[in-house]
Short mmCIF file of C-alpha atoms in Angstrom, two decimals:
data_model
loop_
_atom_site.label_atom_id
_atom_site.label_comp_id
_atom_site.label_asym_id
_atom_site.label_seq_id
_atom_site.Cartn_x
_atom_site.Cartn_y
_atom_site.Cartn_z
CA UNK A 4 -30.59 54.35 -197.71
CA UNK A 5 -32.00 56.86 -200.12
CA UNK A 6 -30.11 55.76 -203.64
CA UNK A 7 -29.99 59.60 -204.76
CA UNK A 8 -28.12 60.61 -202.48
CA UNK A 9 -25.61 58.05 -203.21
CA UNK A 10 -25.37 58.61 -206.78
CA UNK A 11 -26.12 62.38 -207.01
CA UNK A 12 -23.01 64.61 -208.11
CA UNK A 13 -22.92 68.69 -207.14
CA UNK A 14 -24.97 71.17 -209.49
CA UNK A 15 -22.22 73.61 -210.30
CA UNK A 16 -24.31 75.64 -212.44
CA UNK A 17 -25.06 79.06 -212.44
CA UNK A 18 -28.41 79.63 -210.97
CA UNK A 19 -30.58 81.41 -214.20
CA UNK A 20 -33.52 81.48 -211.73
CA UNK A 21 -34.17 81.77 -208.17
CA UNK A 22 -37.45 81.56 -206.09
CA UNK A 23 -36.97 81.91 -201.86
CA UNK A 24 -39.93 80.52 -200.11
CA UNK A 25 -40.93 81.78 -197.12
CA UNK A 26 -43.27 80.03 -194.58
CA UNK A 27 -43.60 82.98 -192.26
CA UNK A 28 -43.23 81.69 -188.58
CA UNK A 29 -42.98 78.45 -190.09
CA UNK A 30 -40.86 76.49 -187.15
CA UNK A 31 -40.01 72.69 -187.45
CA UNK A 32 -42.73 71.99 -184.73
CA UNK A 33 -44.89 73.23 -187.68
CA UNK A 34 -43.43 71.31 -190.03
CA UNK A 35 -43.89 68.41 -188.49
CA UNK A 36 -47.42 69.22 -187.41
CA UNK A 37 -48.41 69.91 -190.69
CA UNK A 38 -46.92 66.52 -192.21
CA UNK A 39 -49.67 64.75 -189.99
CA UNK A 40 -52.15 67.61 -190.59
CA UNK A 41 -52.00 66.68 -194.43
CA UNK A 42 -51.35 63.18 -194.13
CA UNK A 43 -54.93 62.69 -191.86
CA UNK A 44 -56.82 64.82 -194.09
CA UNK A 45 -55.95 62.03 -197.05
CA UNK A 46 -56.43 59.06 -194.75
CA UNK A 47 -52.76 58.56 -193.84
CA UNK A 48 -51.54 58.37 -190.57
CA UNK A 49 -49.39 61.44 -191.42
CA UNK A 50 -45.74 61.15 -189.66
CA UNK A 51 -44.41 59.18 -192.61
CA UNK A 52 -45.32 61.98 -195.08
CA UNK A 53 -43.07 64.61 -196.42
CA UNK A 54 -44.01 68.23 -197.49
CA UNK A 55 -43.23 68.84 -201.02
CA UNK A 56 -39.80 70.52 -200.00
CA UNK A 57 -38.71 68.36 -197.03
CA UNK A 58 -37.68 65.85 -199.91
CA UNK A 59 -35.02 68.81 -201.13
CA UNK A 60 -31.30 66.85 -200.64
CA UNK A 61 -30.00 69.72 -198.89
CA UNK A 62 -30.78 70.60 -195.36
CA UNK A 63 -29.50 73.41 -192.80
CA UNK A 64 -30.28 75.09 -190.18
CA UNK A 65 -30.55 79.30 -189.93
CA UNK A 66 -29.82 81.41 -186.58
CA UNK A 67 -32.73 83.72 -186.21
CA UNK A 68 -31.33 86.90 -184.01
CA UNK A 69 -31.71 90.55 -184.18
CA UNK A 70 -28.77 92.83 -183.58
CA UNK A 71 -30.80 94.11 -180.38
CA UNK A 72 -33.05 91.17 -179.51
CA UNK A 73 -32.68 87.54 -178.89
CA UNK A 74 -35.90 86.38 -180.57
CA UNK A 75 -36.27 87.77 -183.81
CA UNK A 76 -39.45 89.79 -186.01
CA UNK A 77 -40.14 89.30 -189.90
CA UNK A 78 -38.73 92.80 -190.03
CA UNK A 79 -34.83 92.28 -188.95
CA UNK A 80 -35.00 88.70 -190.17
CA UNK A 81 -36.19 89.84 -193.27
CA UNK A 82 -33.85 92.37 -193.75
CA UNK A 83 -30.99 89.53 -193.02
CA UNK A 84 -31.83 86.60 -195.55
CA UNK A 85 -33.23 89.25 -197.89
CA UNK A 86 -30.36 91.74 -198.04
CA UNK A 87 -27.22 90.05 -196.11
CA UNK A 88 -27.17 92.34 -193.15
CA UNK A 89 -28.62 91.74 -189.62
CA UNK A 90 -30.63 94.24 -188.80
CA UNK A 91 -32.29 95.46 -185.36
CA UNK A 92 -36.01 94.66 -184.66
CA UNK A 93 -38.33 96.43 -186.09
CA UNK A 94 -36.72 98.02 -188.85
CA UNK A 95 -36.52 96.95 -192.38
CA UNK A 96 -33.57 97.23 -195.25
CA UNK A 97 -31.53 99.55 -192.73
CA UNK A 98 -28.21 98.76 -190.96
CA UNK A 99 -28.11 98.05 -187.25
CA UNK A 100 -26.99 101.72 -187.42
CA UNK A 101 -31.02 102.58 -187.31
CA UNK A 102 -32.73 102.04 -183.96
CA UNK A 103 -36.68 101.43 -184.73
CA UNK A 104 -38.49 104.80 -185.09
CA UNK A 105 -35.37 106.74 -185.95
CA UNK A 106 -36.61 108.44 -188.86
CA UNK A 107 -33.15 110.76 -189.26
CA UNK A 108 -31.55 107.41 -189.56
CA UNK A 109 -33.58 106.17 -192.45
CA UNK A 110 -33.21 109.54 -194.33
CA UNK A 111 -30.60 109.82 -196.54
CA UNK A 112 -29.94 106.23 -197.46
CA UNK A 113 -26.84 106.52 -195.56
CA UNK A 114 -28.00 103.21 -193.49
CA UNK A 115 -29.81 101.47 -196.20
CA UNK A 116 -28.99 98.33 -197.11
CA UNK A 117 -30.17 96.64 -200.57
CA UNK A 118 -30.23 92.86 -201.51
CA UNK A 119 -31.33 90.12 -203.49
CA UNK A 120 -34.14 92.26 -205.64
CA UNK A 121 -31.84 95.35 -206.18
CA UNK A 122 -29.11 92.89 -207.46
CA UNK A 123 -31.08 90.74 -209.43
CA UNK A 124 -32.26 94.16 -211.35
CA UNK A 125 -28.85 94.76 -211.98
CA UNK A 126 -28.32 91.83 -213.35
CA UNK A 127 -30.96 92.07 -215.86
CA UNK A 128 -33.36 89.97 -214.31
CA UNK A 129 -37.17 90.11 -213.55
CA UNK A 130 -38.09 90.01 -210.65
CA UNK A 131 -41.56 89.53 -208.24
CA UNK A 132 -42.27 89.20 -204.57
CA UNK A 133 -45.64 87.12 -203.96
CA UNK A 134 -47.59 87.10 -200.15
CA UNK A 135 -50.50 86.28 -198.75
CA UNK A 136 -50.16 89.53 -196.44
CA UNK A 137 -50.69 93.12 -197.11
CA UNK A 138 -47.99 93.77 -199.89
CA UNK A 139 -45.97 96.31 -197.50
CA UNK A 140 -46.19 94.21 -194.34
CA UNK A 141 -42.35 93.69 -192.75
CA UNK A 142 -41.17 90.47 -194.65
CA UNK A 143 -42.43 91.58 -198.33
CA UNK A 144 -41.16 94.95 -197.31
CA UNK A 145 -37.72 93.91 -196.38
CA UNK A 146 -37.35 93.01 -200.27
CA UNK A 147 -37.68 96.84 -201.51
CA UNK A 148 -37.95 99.08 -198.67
CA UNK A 149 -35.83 101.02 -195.63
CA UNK A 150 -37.77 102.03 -192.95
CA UNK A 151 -37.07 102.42 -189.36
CA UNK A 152 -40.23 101.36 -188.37
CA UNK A 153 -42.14 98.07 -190.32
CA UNK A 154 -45.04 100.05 -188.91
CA UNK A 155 -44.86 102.68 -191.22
CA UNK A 156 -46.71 101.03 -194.37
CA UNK A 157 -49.03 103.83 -195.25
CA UNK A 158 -48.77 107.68 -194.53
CA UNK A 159 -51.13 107.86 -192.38
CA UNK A 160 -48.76 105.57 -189.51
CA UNK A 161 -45.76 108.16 -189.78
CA UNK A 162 -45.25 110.14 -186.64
CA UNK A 163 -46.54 113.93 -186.58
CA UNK A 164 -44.42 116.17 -189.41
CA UNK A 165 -42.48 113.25 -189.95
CA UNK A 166 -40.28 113.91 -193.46
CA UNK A 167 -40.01 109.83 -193.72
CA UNK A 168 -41.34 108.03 -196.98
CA UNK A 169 -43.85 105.07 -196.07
CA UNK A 170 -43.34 101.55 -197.56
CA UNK A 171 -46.52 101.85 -200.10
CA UNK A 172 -44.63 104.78 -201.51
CA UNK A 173 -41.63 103.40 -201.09
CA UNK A 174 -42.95 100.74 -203.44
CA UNK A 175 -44.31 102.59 -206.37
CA UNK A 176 -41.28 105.36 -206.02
CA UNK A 177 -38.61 104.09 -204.80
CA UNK A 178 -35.80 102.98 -207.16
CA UNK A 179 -35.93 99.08 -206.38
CA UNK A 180 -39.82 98.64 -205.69
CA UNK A 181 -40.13 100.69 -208.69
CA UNK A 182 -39.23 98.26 -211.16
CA UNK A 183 -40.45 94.80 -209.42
CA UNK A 184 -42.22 93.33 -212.41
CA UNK A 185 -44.42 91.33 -210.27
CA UNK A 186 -46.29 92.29 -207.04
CA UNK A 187 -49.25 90.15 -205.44
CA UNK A 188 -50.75 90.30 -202.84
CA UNK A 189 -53.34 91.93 -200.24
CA UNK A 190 -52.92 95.58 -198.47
CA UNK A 191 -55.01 97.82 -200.94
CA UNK A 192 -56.17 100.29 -198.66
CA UNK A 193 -52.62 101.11 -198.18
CA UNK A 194 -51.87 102.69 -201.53
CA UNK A 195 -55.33 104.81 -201.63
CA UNK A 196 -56.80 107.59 -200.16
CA UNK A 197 -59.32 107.97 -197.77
CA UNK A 198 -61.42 109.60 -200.30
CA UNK A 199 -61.33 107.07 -202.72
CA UNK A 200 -62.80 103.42 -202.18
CA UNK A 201 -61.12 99.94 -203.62
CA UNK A 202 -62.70 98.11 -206.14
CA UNK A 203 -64.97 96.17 -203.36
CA UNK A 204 -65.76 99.38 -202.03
CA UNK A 205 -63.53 99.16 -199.27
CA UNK A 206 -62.15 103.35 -198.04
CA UNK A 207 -58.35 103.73 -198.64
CA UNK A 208 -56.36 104.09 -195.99
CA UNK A 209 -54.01 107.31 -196.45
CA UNK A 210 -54.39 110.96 -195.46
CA UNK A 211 -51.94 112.50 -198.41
CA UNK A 212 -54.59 112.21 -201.09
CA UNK A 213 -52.62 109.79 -203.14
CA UNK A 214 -53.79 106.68 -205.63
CA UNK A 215 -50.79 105.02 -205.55
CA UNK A 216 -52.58 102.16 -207.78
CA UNK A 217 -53.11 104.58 -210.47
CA UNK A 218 -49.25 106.12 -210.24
CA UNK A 219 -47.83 102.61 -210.08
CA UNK A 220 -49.64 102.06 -213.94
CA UNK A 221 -49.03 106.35 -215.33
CA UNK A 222 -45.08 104.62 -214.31
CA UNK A 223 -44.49 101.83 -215.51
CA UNK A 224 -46.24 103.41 -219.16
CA UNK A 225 -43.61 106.05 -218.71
CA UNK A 226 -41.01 103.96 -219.07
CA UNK A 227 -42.63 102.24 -222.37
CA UNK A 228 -44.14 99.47 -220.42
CA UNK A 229 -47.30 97.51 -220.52
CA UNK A 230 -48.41 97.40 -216.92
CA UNK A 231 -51.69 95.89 -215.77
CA UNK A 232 -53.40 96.28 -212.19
CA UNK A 233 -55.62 93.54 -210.83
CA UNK A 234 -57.72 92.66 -207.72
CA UNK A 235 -59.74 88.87 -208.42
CA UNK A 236 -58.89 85.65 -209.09
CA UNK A 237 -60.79 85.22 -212.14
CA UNK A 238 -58.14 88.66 -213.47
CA UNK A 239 -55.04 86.70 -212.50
CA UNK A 240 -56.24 83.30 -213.70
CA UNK A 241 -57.44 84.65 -217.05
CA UNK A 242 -54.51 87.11 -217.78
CA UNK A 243 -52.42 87.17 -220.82
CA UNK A 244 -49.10 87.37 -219.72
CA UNK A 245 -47.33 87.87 -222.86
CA UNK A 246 -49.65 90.93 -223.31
CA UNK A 247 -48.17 93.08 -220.46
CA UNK A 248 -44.41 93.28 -218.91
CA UNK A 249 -45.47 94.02 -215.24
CA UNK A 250 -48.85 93.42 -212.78
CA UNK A 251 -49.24 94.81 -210.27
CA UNK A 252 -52.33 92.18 -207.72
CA UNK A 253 -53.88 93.56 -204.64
CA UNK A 254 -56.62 91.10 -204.10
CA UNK A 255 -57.35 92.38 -200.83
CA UNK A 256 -58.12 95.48 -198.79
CA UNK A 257 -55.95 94.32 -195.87
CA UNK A 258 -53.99 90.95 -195.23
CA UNK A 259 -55.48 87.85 -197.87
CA UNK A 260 -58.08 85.49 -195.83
CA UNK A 261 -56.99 82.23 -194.40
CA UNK A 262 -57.12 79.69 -197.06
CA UNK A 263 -59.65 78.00 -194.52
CA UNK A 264 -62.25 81.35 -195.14
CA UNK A 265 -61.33 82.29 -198.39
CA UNK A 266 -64.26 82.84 -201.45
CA UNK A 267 -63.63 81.93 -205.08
CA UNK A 268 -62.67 85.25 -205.41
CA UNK A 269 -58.89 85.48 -203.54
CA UNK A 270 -56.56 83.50 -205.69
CA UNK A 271 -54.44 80.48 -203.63
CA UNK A 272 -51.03 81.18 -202.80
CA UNK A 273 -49.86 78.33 -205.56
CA UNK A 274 -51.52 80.34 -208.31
CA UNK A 275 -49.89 83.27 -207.44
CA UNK A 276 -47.09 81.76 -207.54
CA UNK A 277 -48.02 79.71 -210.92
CA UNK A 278 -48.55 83.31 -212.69
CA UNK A 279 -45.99 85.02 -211.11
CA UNK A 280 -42.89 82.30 -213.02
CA UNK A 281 -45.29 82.44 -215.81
CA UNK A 282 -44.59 85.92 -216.46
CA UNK A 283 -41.12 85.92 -215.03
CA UNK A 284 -39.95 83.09 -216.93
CA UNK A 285 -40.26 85.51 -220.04
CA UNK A 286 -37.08 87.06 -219.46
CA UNK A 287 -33.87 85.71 -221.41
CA UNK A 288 -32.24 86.46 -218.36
CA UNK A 289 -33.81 84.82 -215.76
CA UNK A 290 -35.72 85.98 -212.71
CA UNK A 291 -35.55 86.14 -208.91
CA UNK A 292 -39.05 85.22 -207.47
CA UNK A 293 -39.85 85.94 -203.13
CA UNK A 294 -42.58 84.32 -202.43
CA UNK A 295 -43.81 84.06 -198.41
CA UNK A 296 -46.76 82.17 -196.77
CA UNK A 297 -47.95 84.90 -194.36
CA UNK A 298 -50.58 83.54 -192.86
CA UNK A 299 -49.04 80.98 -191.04
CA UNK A 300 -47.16 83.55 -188.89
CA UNK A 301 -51.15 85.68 -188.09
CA UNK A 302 -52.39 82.45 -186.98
CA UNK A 303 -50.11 81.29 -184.56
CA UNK A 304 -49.97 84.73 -183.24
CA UNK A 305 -53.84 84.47 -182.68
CA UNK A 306 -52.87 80.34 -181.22
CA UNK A 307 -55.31 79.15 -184.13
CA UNK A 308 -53.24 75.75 -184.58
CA UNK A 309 -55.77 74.55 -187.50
CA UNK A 310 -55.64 77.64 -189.58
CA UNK A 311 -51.42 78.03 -189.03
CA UNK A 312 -51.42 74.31 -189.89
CA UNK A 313 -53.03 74.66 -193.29
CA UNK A 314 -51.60 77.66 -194.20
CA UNK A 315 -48.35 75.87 -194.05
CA UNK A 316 -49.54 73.17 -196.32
CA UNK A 317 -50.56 75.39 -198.54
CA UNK A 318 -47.24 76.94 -198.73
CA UNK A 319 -45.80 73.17 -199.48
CA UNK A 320 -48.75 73.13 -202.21
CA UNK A 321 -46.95 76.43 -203.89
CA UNK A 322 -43.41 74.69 -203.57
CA UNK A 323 -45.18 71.79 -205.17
CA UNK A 324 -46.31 73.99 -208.17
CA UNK A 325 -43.34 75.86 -208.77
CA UNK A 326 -41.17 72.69 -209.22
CA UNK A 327 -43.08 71.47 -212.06
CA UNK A 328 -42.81 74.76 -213.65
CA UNK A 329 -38.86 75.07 -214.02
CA UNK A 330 -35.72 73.67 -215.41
CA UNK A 331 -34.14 72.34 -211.89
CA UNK A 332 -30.73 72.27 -213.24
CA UNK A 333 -30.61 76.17 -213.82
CA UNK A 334 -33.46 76.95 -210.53
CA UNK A 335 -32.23 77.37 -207.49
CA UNK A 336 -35.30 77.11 -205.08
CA UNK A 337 -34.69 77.89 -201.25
CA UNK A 338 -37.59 77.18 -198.84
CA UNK A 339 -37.03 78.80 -195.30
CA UNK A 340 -38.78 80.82 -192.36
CA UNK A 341 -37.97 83.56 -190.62
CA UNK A 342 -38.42 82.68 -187.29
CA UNK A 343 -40.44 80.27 -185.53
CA UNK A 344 -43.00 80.44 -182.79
CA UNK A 345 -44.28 78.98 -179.32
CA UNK A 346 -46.28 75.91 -180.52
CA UNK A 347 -45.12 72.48 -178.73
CA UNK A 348 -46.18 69.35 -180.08
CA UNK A 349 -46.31 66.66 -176.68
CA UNK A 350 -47.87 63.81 -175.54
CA UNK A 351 -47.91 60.27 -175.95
CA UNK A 352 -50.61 59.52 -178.60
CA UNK A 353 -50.61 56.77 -180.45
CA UNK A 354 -50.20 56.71 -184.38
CA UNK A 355 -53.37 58.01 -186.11
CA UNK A 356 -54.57 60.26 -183.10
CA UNK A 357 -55.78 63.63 -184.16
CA UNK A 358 -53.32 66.16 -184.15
CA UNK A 359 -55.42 69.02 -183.53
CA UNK A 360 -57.13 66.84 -180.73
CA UNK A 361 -56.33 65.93 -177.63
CA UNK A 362 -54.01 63.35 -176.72
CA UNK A 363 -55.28 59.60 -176.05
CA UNK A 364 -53.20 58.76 -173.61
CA UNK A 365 -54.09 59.12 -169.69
CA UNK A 366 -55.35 62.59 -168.51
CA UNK A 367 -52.96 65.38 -166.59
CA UNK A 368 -52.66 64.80 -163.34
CA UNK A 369 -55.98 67.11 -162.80
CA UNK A 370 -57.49 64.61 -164.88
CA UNK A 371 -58.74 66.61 -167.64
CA UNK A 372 -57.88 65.75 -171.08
CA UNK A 373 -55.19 68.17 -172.84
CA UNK A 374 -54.25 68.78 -176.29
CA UNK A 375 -51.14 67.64 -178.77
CA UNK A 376 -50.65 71.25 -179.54
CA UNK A 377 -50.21 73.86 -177.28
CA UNK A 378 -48.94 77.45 -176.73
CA UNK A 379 -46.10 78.52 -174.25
CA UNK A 380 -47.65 81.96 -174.39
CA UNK A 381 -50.87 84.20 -175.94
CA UNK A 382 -54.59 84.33 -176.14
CA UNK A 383 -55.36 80.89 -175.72
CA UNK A 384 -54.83 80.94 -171.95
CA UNK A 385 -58.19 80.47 -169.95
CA UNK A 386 -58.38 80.97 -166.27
CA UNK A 387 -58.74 77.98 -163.76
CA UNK A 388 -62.53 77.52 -162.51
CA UNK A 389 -62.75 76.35 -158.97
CA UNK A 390 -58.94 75.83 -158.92
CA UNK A 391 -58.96 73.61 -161.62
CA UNK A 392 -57.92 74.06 -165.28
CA UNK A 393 -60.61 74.50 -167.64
CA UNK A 394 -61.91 71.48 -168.90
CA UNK A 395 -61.31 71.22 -173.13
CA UNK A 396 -64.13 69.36 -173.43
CA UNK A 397 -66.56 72.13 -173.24
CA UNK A 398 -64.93 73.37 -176.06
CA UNK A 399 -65.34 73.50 -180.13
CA UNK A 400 -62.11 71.85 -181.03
CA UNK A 401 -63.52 71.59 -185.06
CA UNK A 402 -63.60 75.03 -184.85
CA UNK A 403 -61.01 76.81 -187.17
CA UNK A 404 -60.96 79.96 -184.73
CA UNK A 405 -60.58 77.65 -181.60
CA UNK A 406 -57.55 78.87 -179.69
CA UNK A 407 -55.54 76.22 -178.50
CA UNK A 408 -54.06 76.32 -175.08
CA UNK A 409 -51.58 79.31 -173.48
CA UNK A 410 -49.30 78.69 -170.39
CA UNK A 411 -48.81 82.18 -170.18
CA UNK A 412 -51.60 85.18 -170.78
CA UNK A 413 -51.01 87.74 -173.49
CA UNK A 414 -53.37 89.29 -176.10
CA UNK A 415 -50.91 87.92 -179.03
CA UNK A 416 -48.60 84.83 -178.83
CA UNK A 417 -44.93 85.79 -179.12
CA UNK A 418 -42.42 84.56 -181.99
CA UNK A 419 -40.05 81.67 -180.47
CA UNK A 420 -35.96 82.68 -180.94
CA UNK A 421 -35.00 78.73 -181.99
CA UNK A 422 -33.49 77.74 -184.97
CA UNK A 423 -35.54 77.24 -188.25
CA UNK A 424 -34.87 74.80 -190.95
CA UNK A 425 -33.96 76.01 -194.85
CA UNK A 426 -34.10 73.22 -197.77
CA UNK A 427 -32.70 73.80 -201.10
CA UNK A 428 -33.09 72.56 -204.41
CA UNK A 429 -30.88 73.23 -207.78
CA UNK A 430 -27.73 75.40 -208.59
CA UNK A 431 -25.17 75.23 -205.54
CA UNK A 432 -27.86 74.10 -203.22
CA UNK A 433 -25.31 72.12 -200.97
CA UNK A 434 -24.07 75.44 -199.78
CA UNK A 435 -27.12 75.57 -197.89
CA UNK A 436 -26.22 72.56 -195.72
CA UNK A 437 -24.83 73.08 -192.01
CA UNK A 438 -25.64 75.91 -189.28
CA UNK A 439 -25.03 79.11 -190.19
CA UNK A 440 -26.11 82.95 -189.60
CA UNK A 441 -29.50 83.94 -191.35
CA UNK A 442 -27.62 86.81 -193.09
CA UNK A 443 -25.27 84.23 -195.21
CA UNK A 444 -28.96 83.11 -197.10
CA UNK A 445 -28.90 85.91 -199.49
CA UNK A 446 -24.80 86.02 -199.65
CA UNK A 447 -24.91 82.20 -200.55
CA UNK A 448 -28.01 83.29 -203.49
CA UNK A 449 -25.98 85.91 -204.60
CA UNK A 450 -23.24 83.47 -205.60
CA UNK A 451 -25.12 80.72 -206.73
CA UNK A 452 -26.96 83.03 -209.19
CA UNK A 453 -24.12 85.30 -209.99
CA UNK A 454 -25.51 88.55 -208.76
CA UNK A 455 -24.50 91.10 -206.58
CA UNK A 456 -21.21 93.06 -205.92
CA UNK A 457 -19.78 90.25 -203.37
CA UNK A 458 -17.85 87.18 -204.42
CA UNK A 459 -19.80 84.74 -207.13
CA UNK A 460 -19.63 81.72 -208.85
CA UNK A 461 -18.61 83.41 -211.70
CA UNK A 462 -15.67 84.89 -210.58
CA UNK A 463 -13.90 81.47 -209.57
#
């Protein structure tokens, strides 16, 4: 019997600070992939390992849906643990009102929907949203934006004569992305021109002649602030924080590279997340802090078990980090996903086997060797030669790009509708506990921290 949990009494407290981690696509077959991923790599066996948040006391268990579709996207999923409101798929921050595409529907703000960010503003806190995708991809999006399509992230993916405001501009315009003291990230191209190029000479990406970098800073100066833009690691690692009030990092023309591919010059997901409370932290206040490991989500999509397995641990890495940074009696720290995906984990191996190897049991009835880790669907599938399955043997297994195995053939694996686990940590983290809707996340936030219009902690 763990002793803490004998003796430990309910934090009561009013959350000062909140950071929600996001492991984007991040199912529990991940998780406990990734336990053995990262306990192997340090010559454990790996199955008797915990990532940094699975030791949180307080467990539950989110229900993933759309309004529209059983298995969910990051777009309505992160419209419902971001804002309170389940959403349909594809859109982001709009009632189930809004169809995807239905531009009339997002004009007007009639079917908006706001959340955790706008409230925290109100509230007087600071706040930042940290990714390892493009900055305006669906799930960072869902934090600041309403659009009817999660599609829409530049100008240049509107429809013909369509009067609809893109997520970049939403961003640097729009009254909550507006005054987000923190934003990191990748998806440059999407907030320049196609005249102008980044700063590693990559071509922008819009048509309206816009430098959306350069607007974000003429701003924030506007208001009296002391913005700064940056785009290396060596900028964010050498920063002085209590020299500027917001900063605004695109370290990446498009999504960040997998940790696995990434140069000295893209900044980890844990420093990111190290600068971002840095700077946060500043305010008397307190902050709310999004954070999401993206990459997890691309990989699996592409069935590159290695790369999705990693990416998780480095999530766990930027859990890790941001626990030694903060007070846990007044932090409230929530680690979750979105929705999960079509990775199995089978097989009878024994204790130490390889989990992005095969099996060492007996062969498949074919009597070819198959793998722990496999795909019910996407790119991964390979046709039987001579009506027999293709042998795994022929392939580079080490390789970080190696697809693992597909039942089913499609050019992108599909996102799995199952449950996914949250953990919490801190203020009113035993609210947490249980099965429960994916909407009541930000609801349960709300009154932990004492934001928002709804019922708090406060009012009690």
């Amino acid at each position: 019997m763990q002793l803490h949990r004998v003796s430990s009494t309910l934090n009561k407290r009013t959350a000062k600070n909140v950071i929600l981690f996001l492991g984007d696509g991040m199912s529990i077959t991940t998780l406990a992939a990734t336990r053995v991923y990262l306990g192997q790599k340090y010559g454990h066996m790996g199955e008797e390992l915990k990532l940094s948040f699975e030791a949180f006391p307080y467990t539950g268990l989110a229900k993933t849906y759309c309004v529209d579709h059983n298995v969910a996207d990051s777009a309505c999923s992160g419209t419902a643990y971001l804002t309170g409101v389940k959403a349909n798929s594809g859109t982001v921050g709009l009632s189930a009102a809004v169809k995807r595409g239905d531009c009339d529907g997002q004009r007007g703000g009639i079917h908006a929907v706001t959340g955790l960010i706008d409230w925290a503003q109100k509230a007087g806190k600071a706040t930042g949203v940290v990714t390892t995708t493009r900055v305006t991809h669906a799930t960072p999006a869902a934090s600041y934006a309403h659009s009817a399509d999660r599609r829409w992230e530049a100008d240049t993916d509107l429809p013909p004569n369509s009067r609809c405001e893109d997520i970049a501009l939403q961003l640097i315009r729009g009254r909550v992305g507006s005054q987000i003291d923190v934003v990191m990230g990748g998806g440059r191209k999407n907030f320049l021109s196609r005249t102008l190029k980044d700063s590693q000479g990559n071509p922008g990406y819009r048509t309206d002649s816009l430098d959306l970098i350069k607007e974000w800073q003429l701003n924030k100066k506007s208001r009296g602030g002391t913005p700064k833009y940056i785009y290396n690691r060596t900028q964010l690692l050498t920063l002085d924080f209590r020299a500027y009030d917001s900063v605004l990092g695109l370290f990446a023309s498009d999504h960040l590279p997998y940790h696995l591919e990434a140069t000295e010059d893209v900044p980890v997901l844990s420093e990111m997340t190290q600068r971002a409370i840095q700077m946060l932290s500043a305010n008397k206040n307190g902050f709310f802090l999004f954070v999401e490991g993206g990459r997890i989500d691309t990989a699996h999509h592409e069935t590159k078990a290695r790369k999705a397995l990693d990416e998780t641990a480095e999530l766990a890495k930027a859990v890790e980090a941001a626990i030694k940074m903060v007070n846990p009696e007044e932090t409230l720290i929530i680690v979750t996903s979105d929705h999960s995906h079509t990775m199995t984990y089978s097989g009878y191996s024994k204790r130490g086997t390889d989990i992005l190897g095969f099996t060492n049991r007996l062969n498949a009835s074919d009597n070819l060797p198959y793998t722990t880790l496999s795909y019910a669907n996407g790119p991964g599938y390979k046709p039987h030669e001579k009506f027999q399955r293709h042998n795994l043997m022929m392939d580079d297994m080490n390789n970080p790009d190696f697809t693992y195995p597909s039942l089913v053939p499609i050019s992108r694996e599909t996102h799995g509708g199952e449950d996914v686990a949250v953990f919490a940590k801190g203020p009113w983290s035993h609210l947490f506990t249980g099965n429960y809707e994916q909407n009541f996340i930000p609801h349960a936030i709300a009154f932990a921290a004492c934001i928002g219009p709804g019922y708090t902690s406060c009012k009690l």
